[in-house]
Amino acid sequence: MTLAATPTAAPPPATYGAVLGSRHVARLLAGTLTGRLPNGMVPVSLVLWITAAGGSLAFAGMLAALYGLASGLSQPVKGRLMDRYGQTRVSAPAVLVNSGCLLALVWIGASGHPAAVTATVGVAGAFTPPLEAGLRALWPSVLTDPAQRRVVQALDTGSQGLLYIAGPLLASWLATTYEPDAALAATAALGLAGTAVVLTASPSRTWRPATHDSDAVAGSGRLMNTALVLLFLALAGTGFTLGAMNVWAASMATNHHQPLLSGVLPAAFSTGSFLGGLIYARRAWPGTTTTQLLATSTLFLLGWLPLLAQPGPHTAIGLALVPGLFLTMVITCGFHTIDILAPASRTTEAYAWLILSVGVGQAAGTALAGTLATHPHTLAALPAAGAATALAVLACARGRIGPARRRGRHRRTHATGAALPRHARP
């Protein structure tokens, strides 16, 4: 029988049921989401913890910002270590230190020495387990069919926005129903539990970073190149939009004397992001990854333009859904672009840089929007400005990020033939 005549098994269907029913998928998703709930809970818990003890809101806000900054800046380092030593040897000690520091805050007390509190918060943030980047690195070994990976990656990205709805609500409920110490303790427990669920799953336990052999074939295992830098810069613009949106929502709440708007508007945006992920995952879209990235970034920008007209609260809630629909698509296409551009042995680190880029942009958007909070028309334009910056950078970088090949993966050489997929390598 010739090779052409050899029957091949049809790939499994790329439906939500088939993907979530695949072995390990539901467990990894649920564990990662649970382990990352502290990202949305800690800032609120810290603010309530400090202010309930009579501390200043300024100090509480500084601690919340420090936690997020330390978590974001340490992501590439943890991703690099994970690419070298595997997931268990990085995430296990990280979550133990992170949860230990959160519990230590309860022992120190909100009225404890400010330097001790600040140092403990900083260490806790620096040791947040890199679950998001780690999960991205696991999918090729869990789902071999590209269509199924596209579905699960869109579900993964789309559900992240829900963390920043559920996390703050849960932290607020625990702090008000019980006490702020209970919110910090529950946060530590959830981080430990979620990370344990992921790390004890066989895909994480057996995952090994790709060898450097394929990078040698490709020419270099060096991570940073012009294309990736431009991609990260563009996604920082997307993050800027997210940070500016939160301040705009708070401004809308103040101007319309409706405090709930500060939470409802971001929640509407996050709901749109989740729905957009479901829509994106339902089918294979035409065009290359680069074309899809540019198209979704364009739609993301267009979605913000109606808000420049300063609509009323109810209209604004409905309109906030629209740009949210395209956020998951932008981020998912960004991850797919990394799969094309990054060396096989350093993809976890590259994913971490993408996460950091969005986080840094978000912090910059929050800071600038905060200084312009008294100028409502300018403030309303900042989300669109961030999206426009992202699109402009991507348009300029199109020729660099466009090659539809993967550095160091699935490449043929005269000596070795077809390279094995990452999950099949020894």
Tab-separated table of C-alpha atoms in Angstrom:
chain	number	residue	atom	x	y	z
A	1	MET	CA	0.000	0.000	0.000
A	2	THR	CA	1.385	3.366	-0.972
A	3	LEU	CA	1.692	6.217	1.481
A	4	ALA	CA	-0.932	8.194	-0.398
A	5	ALA	CA	-3.367	5.305	-0.093
A	6	THR	CA	-2.799	4.790	3.629
A	7	PRO	CA	-5.983	5.655	5.501
A	8	THR	CA	-5.612	8.351	8.102
A	9	ALA	CA	-7.762	8.962	11.127
A	10	ALA	CA	-9.944	12.011	10.934
A	11	PRO	CA	-8.990	14.690	13.439
A	12	PRO	CA	-11.340	15.085	16.410
A	13	PRO	CA	-13.990	17.782	16.033
A	14	ALA	CA	-13.039	21.267	17.204
A	15	THR	CA	-16.229	21.928	19.152
A	16	TYR	CA	-16.493	23.246	22.705
A	17	GLY	CA	-17.786	19.910	23.955
A	18	ALA	CA	-15.051	17.935	22.222
A	19	VAL	CA	-12.304	20.250	23.427
A	20	LEU	CA	-13.494	20.497	27.031
A	21	GLY	CA	-14.110	16.759	27.046
A	22	SER	CA	-10.560	16.014	25.946
A	23	ARG	CA	-8.328	14.562	28.599
A	24	HIS	CA	-6.782	17.118	30.979
A	25	VAL	CA	-8.324	20.187	29.296
A	26	ALA	CA	-11.047	20.979	31.836
A	27	ARG	CA	-8.692	20.292	34.717
A	28	LEU	CA	-5.951	22.546	33.402
A	29	LEU	CA	-8.366	25.369	32.589
A	30	ALA	CA	-10.139	25.172	35.948
A	31	GLY	CA	-6.895	24.892	37.899
A	32	THR	CA	-5.294	27.807	36.111
A	33	LEU	CA	-8.342	30.045	36.532
A	34	THR	CA	-8.552	29.167	40.236
A	35	GLY	CA	-4.830	29.699	40.737
A	36	ARG	CA	-5.023	33.068	39.013
A	37	LEU	CA	-8.016	34.335	40.982
A	38	PRO	CA	-5.589	35.978	43.448
A	39	ASN	CA	-4.516	38.332	40.646
A	40	GLY	CA	-7.955	39.930	40.868
A	41	MET	CA	-8.402	39.433	44.611
A	42	VAL	CA	-5.135	40.681	46.105
A	43	PRO	CA	-5.391	44.381	45.109
A	44	VAL	CA	-8.919	44.698	46.520
A	45	SER	CA	-8.039	42.637	49.595
A	46	LEU	CA	-5.023	44.851	50.334
A	47	VAL	CA	-7.024	48.061	50.028
A	48	LEU	CA	-9.779	46.788	52.317
A	49	TRP	CA	-7.230	45.298	54.734
A	50	ILE	CA	-5.323	48.556	55.176
A	51	THR	CA	-8.289	50.940	55.243
A	52	ALA	CA	-10.282	48.771	57.692
A	53	ALA	CA	-7.430	49.180	60.173
A	54	GLY	CA	-7.444	52.958	59.750
A	55	GLY	CA	-4.607	53.129	57.246
A	56	SER	CA	-4.516	55.610	54.410
A	57	LEU	CA	-6.000	54.891	51.016
A	58	ALA	CA	-2.792	56.200	49.424
A	59	PHE	CA	-0.695	53.562	51.204
A	60	ALA	CA	-3.232	50.857	50.342
A	61	GLY	CA	-3.201	51.868	46.681
A	62	MET	CA	0.594	51.856	46.640
A	63	LEU	CA	0.634	48.291	47.996
A	64	ALA	CA	-1.871	47.132	45.376
A	65	ALA	CA	0.189	48.747	42.609
A	66	LEU	CA	3.397	47.229	43.993
A	67	TYR	CA	1.929	43.740	43.948
A	68	GLY	CA	0.845	44.071	40.326
A	69	LEU	CA	4.126	45.653	39.241
A	70	ALA	CA	6.262	43.012	40.940
A	71	SER	CA	4.124	40.247	39.456
A	72	GLY	CA	4.365	41.676	35.945
A	73	LEU	CA	8.080	42.483	35.947
A	74	SER	CA	9.010	39.023	37.212
A	75	GLN	CA	7.040	37.176	34.510
A	76	PRO	CA	9.826	36.906	31.888
A	77	VAL	CA	12.320	35.682	34.498
A	78	LYS	CA	9.937	32.952	35.642
A	79	GLY	CA	9.140	32.069	32.025
A	80	ARG	CA	12.844	31.748	31.236
A	81	LEU	CA	13.381	29.525	34.270
A	82	MET	CA	10.409	27.388	33.277
A	83	ASP	CA	11.823	26.925	29.783
A	84	ARG	CA	15.045	25.670	31.385
A	85	TYR	CA	13.884	23.640	34.362
A	86	GLY	CA	10.256	22.694	33.723
A	87	GLN	CA	7.037	23.809	35.366
A	88	THR	CA	7.100	22.036	38.723
A	89	ARG	CA	10.519	23.348	39.744
A	90	VAL	CA	9.406	26.936	39.112
A	91	SER	CA	5.703	27.186	39.946
A	92	ALA	CA	5.764	24.996	43.078
A	93	PRO	CA	8.253	27.104	45.061
A	94	ALA	CA	6.740	30.290	43.627
A	95	VAL	CA	3.228	29.541	44.896
A	96	LEU	CA	4.556	28.455	48.295
A	97	VAL	CA	6.373	31.765	48.731
A	98	ASN	CA	3.444	33.768	47.342
A	99	SER	CA	0.838	32.156	49.596
A	100	GLY	CA	3.226	32.199	52.549
A	101	CYS	CA	3.706	35.949	52.176
A	102	LEU	CA	-0.045	36.568	51.985
A	103	LEU	CA	-0.528	34.577	55.190
A	104	ALA	CA	2.413	36.427	56.745
A	105	LEU	CA	0.549	39.695	56.148
A	106	VAL	CA	-2.240	38.393	58.368
A	107	TRP	CA	0.339	37.634	61.057
A	108	ILE	CA	2.066	41.028	60.696
A	109	GLY	CA	-1.253	42.856	60.801
A	110	ALA	CA	-2.440	45.865	58.835
A	111	SER	CA	-1.111	48.173	61.561
A	112	GLY	CA	2.308	46.535	61.460
A	113	HIS	CA	5.471	48.326	60.418
A	114	PRO	CA	4.939	49.808	56.922
A	115	ALA	CA	8.362	48.638	55.732
A	116	ALA	CA	7.627	45.032	56.707
A	117	VAL	CA	4.206	45.154	55.049
A	118	THR	CA	5.629	46.696	51.880
A	119	ALA	CA	8.476	44.190	51.616
A	120	THR	CA	6.134	41.251	52.145
A	121	VAL	CA	3.731	42.486	49.481
A	122	GLY	CA	6.601	43.009	47.040
A	123	VAL	CA	7.951	39.482	47.563
A	124	ALA	CA	4.441	38.020	47.219
A	125	GLY	CA	3.987	39.785	43.898
A	126	ALA	CA	7.392	38.723	42.578
A	127	PHE	CA	6.580	35.072	43.331
A	128	THR	CA	3.157	34.816	41.730
A	129	PRO	CA	3.201	31.460	39.906
A	130	PRO	CA	3.440	31.878	36.101
A	131	LEU	CA	0.309	29.860	35.392
A	132	GLU	CA	-0.876	31.716	32.304
A	133	ALA	CA	2.374	31.391	30.356
A	134	GLY	CA	2.783	27.827	31.594
A	135	LEU	CA	-0.675	26.825	30.391
A	136	ARG	CA	0.036	28.238	26.937
A	137	ALA	CA	3.143	26.062	26.755
A	138	LEU	CA	1.146	22.945	27.681
A	139	TRP	CA	-1.522	23.065	24.987
A	140	PRO	CA	0.595	21.569	22.142
A	141	SER	CA	1.166	18.438	24.252
A	142	VAL	CA	-2.473	18.208	25.375
A	143	LEU	CA	-4.215	18.907	22.051
A	144	THR	CA	-2.331	17.878	18.931
A	145	ASP	CA	-4.982	19.173	16.525
A	146	PRO	CA	-4.392	22.870	15.658
A	147	ALA	CA	-8.126	23.559	15.350
A	148	GLN	CA	-8.734	22.286	18.874
A	149	ARG	CA	-5.821	24.337	20.201
A	150	ARG	CA	-7.325	27.434	18.629
A	151	VAL	CA	-10.602	26.755	20.436
A	152	VAL	CA	-9.025	26.188	23.830
A	153	GLN	CA	-6.694	29.181	23.505
A	154	ALA	CA	-9.624	31.451	22.715
A	155	LEU	CA	-11.565	30.048	25.678
A	156	ASP	CA	-8.510	30.535	27.872
A	157	THR	CA	-8.012	34.160	26.837
A	158	GLY	CA	-11.703	35.043	26.908
A	159	SER	CA	-12.243	33.679	30.404
A	160	GLN	CA	-9.418	35.763	31.856
A	161	GLY	CA	-11.553	38.875	31.940
A	162	LEU	CA	-14.000	37.069	34.177
A	163	LEU	CA	-11.235	36.700	36.780
A	164	TYR	CA	-11.229	40.455	37.260
A	165	ILE	CA	-14.964	40.413	37.834
A	166	ALA	CA	-15.178	37.392	40.131
A	167	GLY	CA	-11.931	38.121	41.984
A	168	PRO	CA	-12.777	41.605	43.297
A	169	LEU	CA	-16.366	40.570	44.083
A	170	LEU	CA	-15.199	37.541	46.060
A	171	ALA	CA	-12.566	39.539	47.938
A	172	SER	CA	-15.087	42.263	48.802
A	173	TRP	CA	-17.649	39.724	49.995
A	174	LEU	CA	-15.145	37.911	52.208
A	175	ALA	CA	-13.798	41.145	53.672
A	176	THR	CA	-17.236	42.557	54.481
A	177	THR	CA	-18.933	39.318	55.559
A	178	TYR	CA	-16.052	38.098	57.696
A	179	GLU	CA	-12.977	40.349	57.897
A	180	PRO	CA	-10.161	41.533	55.599
A	181	ASP	CA	-7.801	38.942	57.103
A	182	ALA	CA	-10.171	36.244	55.842
A	183	ALA	CA	-9.945	37.650	52.304
A	184	LEU	CA	-6.146	37.443	52.361
A	185	ALA	CA	-6.198	33.913	53.800
A	186	ALA	CA	-8.738	32.736	51.214
A	187	THR	CA	-6.653	34.298	48.461
A	188	ALA	CA	-3.593	32.363	49.604
A	189	ALA	CA	-5.612	29.124	49.761
A	190	LEU	CA	-7.059	29.565	46.278
A	191	GLY	CA	-3.624	30.224	44.795
A	192	LEU	CA	-2.246	27.079	46.416
A	193	ALA	CA	-5.212	24.934	45.384
A	194	GLY	CA	-5.336	26.063	41.766
A	195	THR	CA	-1.593	25.723	41.248
A	196	ALA	CA	-1.627	22.268	42.843
A	197	VAL	CA	-4.373	21.136	40.459
A	198	VAL	CA	-2.255	22.205	37.474
A	199	LEU	CA	1.109	20.930	38.688
A	200	THR	CA	-0.220	17.487	39.656
A	201	ALA	CA	-1.745	16.960	36.200
A	202	SER	CA	0.414	14.686	34.073
A	203	PRO	CA	0.905	17.183	31.189
A	204	SER	CA	2.535	19.629	33.611
A	205	ARG	CA	4.485	16.960	35.526
A	206	THR	CA	5.916	15.450	32.361
A	207	TRP	CA	6.353	18.647	30.369
A	208	ARG	CA	9.916	19.345	29.388
A	209	PRO	CA	11.212	22.379	27.546
A	210	ALA	CA	12.182	21.945	23.926
A	211	THR	CA	15.810	21.163	23.305
A	212	HIS	CA	18.048	23.802	21.798
A	213	ASP	CA	18.889	21.560	18.818
A	214	SER	CA	16.066	22.964	16.709
A	215	ASP	CA	17.151	26.500	17.512
A	216	ALA	CA	20.626	25.663	16.317
A	217	VAL	CA	19.116	24.485	13.036
A	218	ALA	CA	17.155	27.731	12.782
A	219	GLY	CA	20.284	29.739	13.443
A	220	SER	CA	19.874	31.022	16.991
A	221	GLY	CA	18.111	30.470	20.290
A	222	ARG	CA	18.108	34.214	20.963
A	223	LEU	CA	14.646	35.395	21.893
A	224	MET	CA	14.376	39.076	21.124
A	225	ASN	CA	14.237	40.282	17.558
A	226	THR	CA	12.739	43.310	15.888
A	227	ALA	CA	9.486	41.554	15.037
A	228	LEU	CA	8.834	40.444	18.612
A	229	VAL	CA	9.752	43.839	20.045
A	230	LEU	CA	7.263	45.506	17.701
A	231	LEU	CA	4.598	42.951	18.619
A	232	PHE	CA	5.137	43.581	22.330
A	233	LEU	CA	5.050	47.334	21.758
A	234	ALA	CA	1.742	47.030	19.907
A	235	LEU	CA	0.203	44.919	22.660
A	236	ALA	CA	1.380	47.448	25.224
A	237	GLY	CA	-0.886	49.863	23.355
A	238	THR	CA	-3.730	47.379	23.796
A	239	GLY	CA	-2.933	47.244	27.500
A	240	PHE	CA	-2.920	51.050	27.632
A	241	THR	CA	-6.507	50.941	26.397
A	242	LEU	CA	-7.509	48.616	29.239
A	243	GLY	CA	-5.928	50.820	31.900
A	244	ALA	CA	-7.505	53.986	30.511
A	245	MET	CA	-10.886	52.261	30.298
A	246	ASN	CA	-10.936	51.565	34.049
A	247	VAL	CA	-10.325	55.231	34.882
A	248	TRP	CA	-12.883	56.318	32.280
A	249	ALA	CA	-15.412	54.003	33.931
A	250	ALA	CA	-14.693	55.571	37.325
A	251	SER	CA	-15.074	59.022	35.788
A	252	MET	CA	-18.429	58.054	34.275
A	253	ALA	CA	-19.568	56.830	37.690
A	254	THR	CA	-18.609	60.153	39.280
A	255	ASN	CA	-20.060	62.364	36.582
A	256	HIS	CA	-23.386	60.534	36.506
A	257	HIS	CA	-23.559	59.971	40.281
A	258	GLN	CA	-23.884	56.215	39.769
A	259	PRO	CA	-21.056	54.476	41.684
A	260	LEU	CA	-21.903	51.063	40.251
A	261	LEU	CA	-20.800	52.207	36.801
A	262	SER	CA	-17.156	51.931	37.865
A	263	GLY	CA	-17.656	48.184	38.053
A	264	VAL	CA	-20.452	47.632	35.563
A	265	LEU	CA	-18.641	49.177	32.584
A	266	PRO	CA	-15.489	47.012	32.936
A	267	ALA	CA	-17.764	44.023	33.579
A	268	ALA	CA	-19.627	44.706	30.335
A	269	PHE	CA	-16.317	44.967	28.496
A	270	SER	CA	-15.105	41.676	30.031
A	271	THR	CA	-18.382	39.993	29.129
A	272	GLY	CA	-17.874	41.103	25.538
A	273	SER	CA	-14.350	39.685	25.657
A	274	PHE	CA	-15.651	36.308	26.817
A	275	LEU	CA	-18.331	36.261	24.111
A	276	GLY	CA	-15.757	37.278	21.516
A	277	GLY	CA	-13.632	34.303	22.498
A	278	LEU	CA	-16.590	31.981	22.005
A	279	ILE	CA	-17.291	33.477	18.588
A	280	TYR	CA	-13.664	33.335	17.494
A	281	ALA	CA	-13.281	29.711	18.558
A	282	ARG	CA	-16.325	28.463	16.660
A	283	ARG	CA	-14.688	28.430	13.261
A	284	ALA	CA	-11.443	28.756	11.364
A	285	TRP	CA	-11.102	32.296	10.056
A	286	PRO	CA	-9.586	33.129	6.661
A	287	GLY	CA	-6.225	34.765	6.219
A	288	THR	CA	-2.859	34.440	7.902
A	289	THR	CA	-2.243	35.086	11.583
A	290	THR	CA	-0.863	38.504	10.681
A	291	THR	CA	-3.960	39.398	8.666
A	292	GLN	CA	-6.214	38.311	11.510
A	293	LEU	CA	-4.162	40.302	14.024
A	294	LEU	CA	-4.457	43.453	11.927
A	295	ALA	CA	-8.159	42.915	11.229
A	296	THR	CA	-9.108	42.329	14.860
A	297	SER	CA	-6.969	45.273	15.992
A	298	THR	CA	-8.805	47.469	13.500
A	299	LEU	CA	-12.174	46.298	14.783
A	300	PHE	CA	-10.979	46.803	18.368
A	301	LEU	CA	-10.191	50.438	17.537
A	302	LEU	CA	-13.493	50.985	15.736
A	303	GLY	CA	-15.348	49.623	18.734
A	304	TRP	CA	-14.067	52.483	20.899
A	305	LEU	CA	-15.016	55.304	18.546
A	306	PRO	CA	-18.738	55.551	19.505
A	307	LEU	CA	-17.737	56.195	23.106
A	308	LEU	CA	-16.086	59.455	22.033
A	309	ALA	CA	-19.598	60.930	21.820
A	310	GLN	CA	-19.924	60.743	25.634
A	311	PRO	CA	-23.054	58.549	25.682
A	312	GLY	CA	-25.284	58.179	28.710
A	313	PRO	CA	-24.767	55.390	31.261
A	314	HIS	CA	-27.113	52.806	29.769
A	315	THR	CA	-25.872	53.361	26.227
A	316	ALA	CA	-22.255	53.268	27.417
A	317	ILE	CA	-22.795	49.870	29.027
A	318	GLY	CA	-24.076	48.452	25.749
A	319	LEU	CA	-21.312	50.089	23.725
A	320	ALA	CA	-18.592	48.792	26.070
A	321	LEU	CA	-19.488	45.289	24.942
A	322	VAL	CA	-18.412	46.046	21.368
A	323	PRO	CA	-14.638	46.590	21.749
A	324	GLY	CA	-14.623	43.791	24.311
A	325	LEU	CA	-15.736	41.382	21.584
A	326	PHE	CA	-12.405	41.850	19.817
A	327	LEU	CA	-9.977	41.908	22.760
A	328	THR	CA	-9.766	38.124	23.042
A	329	MET	CA	-9.185	37.870	19.309
A	330	VAL	CA	-6.332	40.401	19.445
A	331	ILE	CA	-4.590	38.693	22.358
A	332	THR	CA	-5.088	35.196	20.938
A	333	CYS	CA	-3.644	36.255	17.588
A	334	GLY	CA	-0.753	37.810	19.504
A	335	PHE	CA	0.015	34.476	21.141
A	336	HIS	CA	-0.223	32.737	17.760
A	337	THR	CA	2.249	35.253	16.329
A	338	ILE	CA	4.680	34.391	19.113
A	339	ASP	CA	4.366	30.743	18.085
A	340	ILE	CA	5.643	31.800	14.663
A	341	LEU	CA	8.431	34.135	15.757
A	342	ALA	CA	9.874	32.763	19.004
A	343	PRO	CA	12.490	29.999	19.256
A	344	ALA	CA	11.034	26.685	20.381
A	345	SER	CA	13.180	26.553	23.509
A	346	ARG	CA	11.991	29.953	24.784
A	347	THR	CA	8.274	30.162	24.035
A	348	THR	CA	7.190	30.244	27.681
A	349	GLU	CA	9.458	33.230	28.223
A	350	ALA	CA	8.054	34.870	25.082
A	351	TYR	CA	4.493	34.347	26.355
A	352	ALA	CA	5.560	35.953	29.630
A	353	TRP	CA	6.917	38.981	27.779
A	354	LEU	CA	3.565	39.377	26.033
A	355	ILE	CA	1.781	39.258	29.398
A	356	LEU	CA	4.223	41.825	30.779
A	357	SER	CA	3.753	44.097	27.765
A	358	VAL	CA	0.000	44.211	28.255
A	359	GLY	CA	0.461	44.801	31.980
A	360	VAL	CA	2.942	47.644	31.536
A	361	GLY	CA	0.676	49.277	28.978
A	362	GLN	CA	-2.246	48.935	31.350
A	363	ALA	CA	-0.304	50.597	34.151
A	364	ALA	CA	0.696	53.445	31.830
A	365	GLY	CA	-2.896	53.903	30.681
A	366	THR	CA	-4.130	54.007	34.261
A	367	ALA	CA	-1.464	56.529	35.277
A	368	LEU	CA	-2.030	58.890	32.345
A	369	ALA	CA	-5.802	58.648	32.560
A	370	GLY	CA	-5.590	59.421	36.274
A	371	THR	CA	-3.804	62.682	35.566
A	372	LEU	CA	-6.467	63.630	33.003
A	373	ALA	CA	-9.472	62.591	35.084
A	374	THR	CA	-10.741	66.196	35.214
A	375	HIS	CA	-10.890	66.386	31.407
A	376	PRO	CA	-13.759	64.041	30.486
A	377	HIS	CA	-13.539	64.460	26.709
A	378	THR	CA	-9.802	63.742	26.669
A	379	LEU	CA	-10.278	60.854	29.074
A	380	ALA	CA	-12.910	59.284	26.827
A	381	ALA	CA	-10.463	59.448	23.899
A	382	LEU	CA	-7.614	57.637	25.670
A	383	PRO	CA	-8.881	54.048	25.128
A	384	ALA	CA	-9.228	54.739	21.412
A	385	ALA	CA	-5.775	56.360	21.387
A	386	GLY	CA	-4.220	53.216	22.847
A	387	ALA	CA	-5.988	51.013	20.307
A	388	ALA	CA	-4.908	53.331	17.476
A	389	THR	CA	-1.292	53.184	18.639
A	390	ALA	CA	-1.410	49.395	18.690
A	391	LEU	CA	-2.844	49.274	15.174
A	392	ALA	CA	-0.282	51.767	13.841
A	393	VAL	CA	2.624	49.731	15.218
A	394	LEU	CA	1.205	46.500	13.790
A	395	ALA	CA	0.668	48.117	10.397
A	396	CYS	CA	4.293	49.282	10.329
A	397	ALA	CA	5.519	45.872	11.498
A	398	ARG	CA	3.412	43.832	9.092
A	399	GLY	CA	6.334	42.927	6.848
A	400	ARG	CA	8.364	41.668	9.808
A	401	ILE	CA	5.759	39.654	11.676
A	402	GLY	CA	4.165	38.243	8.558
A	403	PRO	CA	6.284	35.193	7.572
A	404	ALA	CA	4.144	32.108	7.986
A	405	ARG	CA	6.922	29.910	9.295
A	406	ARG	CA	8.028	28.888	12.693
A	407	ARG	CA	11.565	29.490	13.832
A	408	GLY	CA	13.016	26.297	15.197
A	409	ARG	CA	9.874	24.180	14.910
A	410	HIS	CA	8.613	21.674	12.383
A	411	ARG	CA	11.451	22.558	10.044
A	412	ARG	CA	13.098	20.083	7.682
A	413	THR	CA	16.818	19.664	7.410
A	414	HIS	CA	18.816	17.503	5.055
A	415	ALA	CA	20.165	15.553	7.999
A	416	THR	CA	17.109	14.973	10.108
A	417	GLY	CA	14.068	15.266	7.886
A	418	ALA	CA	10.946	16.581	9.577
A	419	ALA	CA	11.469	17.797	13.092
A	420	LEU	CA	9.316	16.237	15.752
A	421	PRO	CA	6.585	18.303	17.334
A	422	ARG	CA	7.596	19.781	20.642
A	423	HIS	CA	5.559	17.414	22.763
A	424	ALA	CA	7.139	14.376	21.032
A	425	ARG	CA	10.722	15.388	21.670
A	426	PRO	CA	12.746	13.485	24.258
